[in-house]
Coordinates of C-alpha atoms in Angstrom, one line a residue:
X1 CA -72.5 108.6 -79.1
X2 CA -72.8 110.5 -82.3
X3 CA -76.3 111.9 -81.6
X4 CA -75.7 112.9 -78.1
X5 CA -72.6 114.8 -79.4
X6 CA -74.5 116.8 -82.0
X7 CA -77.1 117.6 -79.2
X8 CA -74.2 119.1 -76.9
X9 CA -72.7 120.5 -79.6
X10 CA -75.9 122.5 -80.4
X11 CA -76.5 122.9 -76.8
X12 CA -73.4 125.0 -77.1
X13 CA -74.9 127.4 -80.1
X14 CA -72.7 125.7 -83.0
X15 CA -74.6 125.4 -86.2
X16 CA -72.6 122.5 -87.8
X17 CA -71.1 119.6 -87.3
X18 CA -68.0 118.7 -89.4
X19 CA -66.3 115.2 -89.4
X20 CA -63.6 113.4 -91.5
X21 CA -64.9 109.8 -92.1
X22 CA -62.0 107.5 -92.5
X23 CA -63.7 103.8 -92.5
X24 CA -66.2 102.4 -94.6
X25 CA -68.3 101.4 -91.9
X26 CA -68.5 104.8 -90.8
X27 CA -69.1 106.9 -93.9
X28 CA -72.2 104.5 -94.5
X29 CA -73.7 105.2 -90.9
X30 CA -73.3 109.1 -91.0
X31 CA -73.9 109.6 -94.6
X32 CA -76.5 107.2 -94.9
X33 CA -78.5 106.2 -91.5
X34 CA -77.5 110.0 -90.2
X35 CA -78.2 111.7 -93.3
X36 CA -75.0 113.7 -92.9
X37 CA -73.8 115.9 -96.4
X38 CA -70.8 114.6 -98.3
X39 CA -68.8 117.7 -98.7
X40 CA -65.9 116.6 -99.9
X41 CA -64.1 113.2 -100.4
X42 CA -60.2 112.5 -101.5
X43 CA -59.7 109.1 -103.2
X44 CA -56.1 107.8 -101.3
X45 CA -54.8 105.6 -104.0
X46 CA -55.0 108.5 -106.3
X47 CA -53.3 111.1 -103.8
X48 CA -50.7 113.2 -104.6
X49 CA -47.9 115.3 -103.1
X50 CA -45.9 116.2 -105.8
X51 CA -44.7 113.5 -107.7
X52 CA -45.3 111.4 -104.6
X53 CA -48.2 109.2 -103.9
X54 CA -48.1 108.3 -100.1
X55 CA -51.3 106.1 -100.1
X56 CA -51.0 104.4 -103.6
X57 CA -51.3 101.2 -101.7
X58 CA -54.4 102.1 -99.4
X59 CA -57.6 99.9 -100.6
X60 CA -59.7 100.3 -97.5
X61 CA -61.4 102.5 -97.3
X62 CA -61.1 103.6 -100.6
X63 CA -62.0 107.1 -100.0
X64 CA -61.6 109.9 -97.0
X65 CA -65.0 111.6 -96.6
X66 CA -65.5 115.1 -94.8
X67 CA -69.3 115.4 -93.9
X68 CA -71.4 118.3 -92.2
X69 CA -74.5 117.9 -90.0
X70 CA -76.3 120.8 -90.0
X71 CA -77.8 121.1 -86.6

């Protein structure tokens, strides 16, 4: 499904592709089978708003990945 949207996409005259990755499964398929770029990445357990920490207790996935295909 990813590959046929990244053709359509393209098809359409975009240039990138920009996706936030929020399982582990995922962030290895794109990043690592799909070659995708690692642009940025937020670790949830370290999170904070303030003196808040809304994910402290998030373990999985660990991090929240935004990736770019360039097409």
């Amino acid at each position: 499904m990813r590959k046929e949207i990244s053709r359509r996409t393209k098809l359409l005259g975009y240039k990138y592709v920009i996706g936030e990755l929020t399982s582990s499964a995922t962030q290895k398929v794109i990043l690592e089978k799909m070659g995708h770029r690692n642009c940025a990445e937020v670790n949830l357990s370290r999170f904070s708003d303030g003196n808040r920490r809304p994910f402290a207790s998030v373990v999985d996935p660990e991090i929240i990945v935004l990736a770019e295909e360039v097409l």
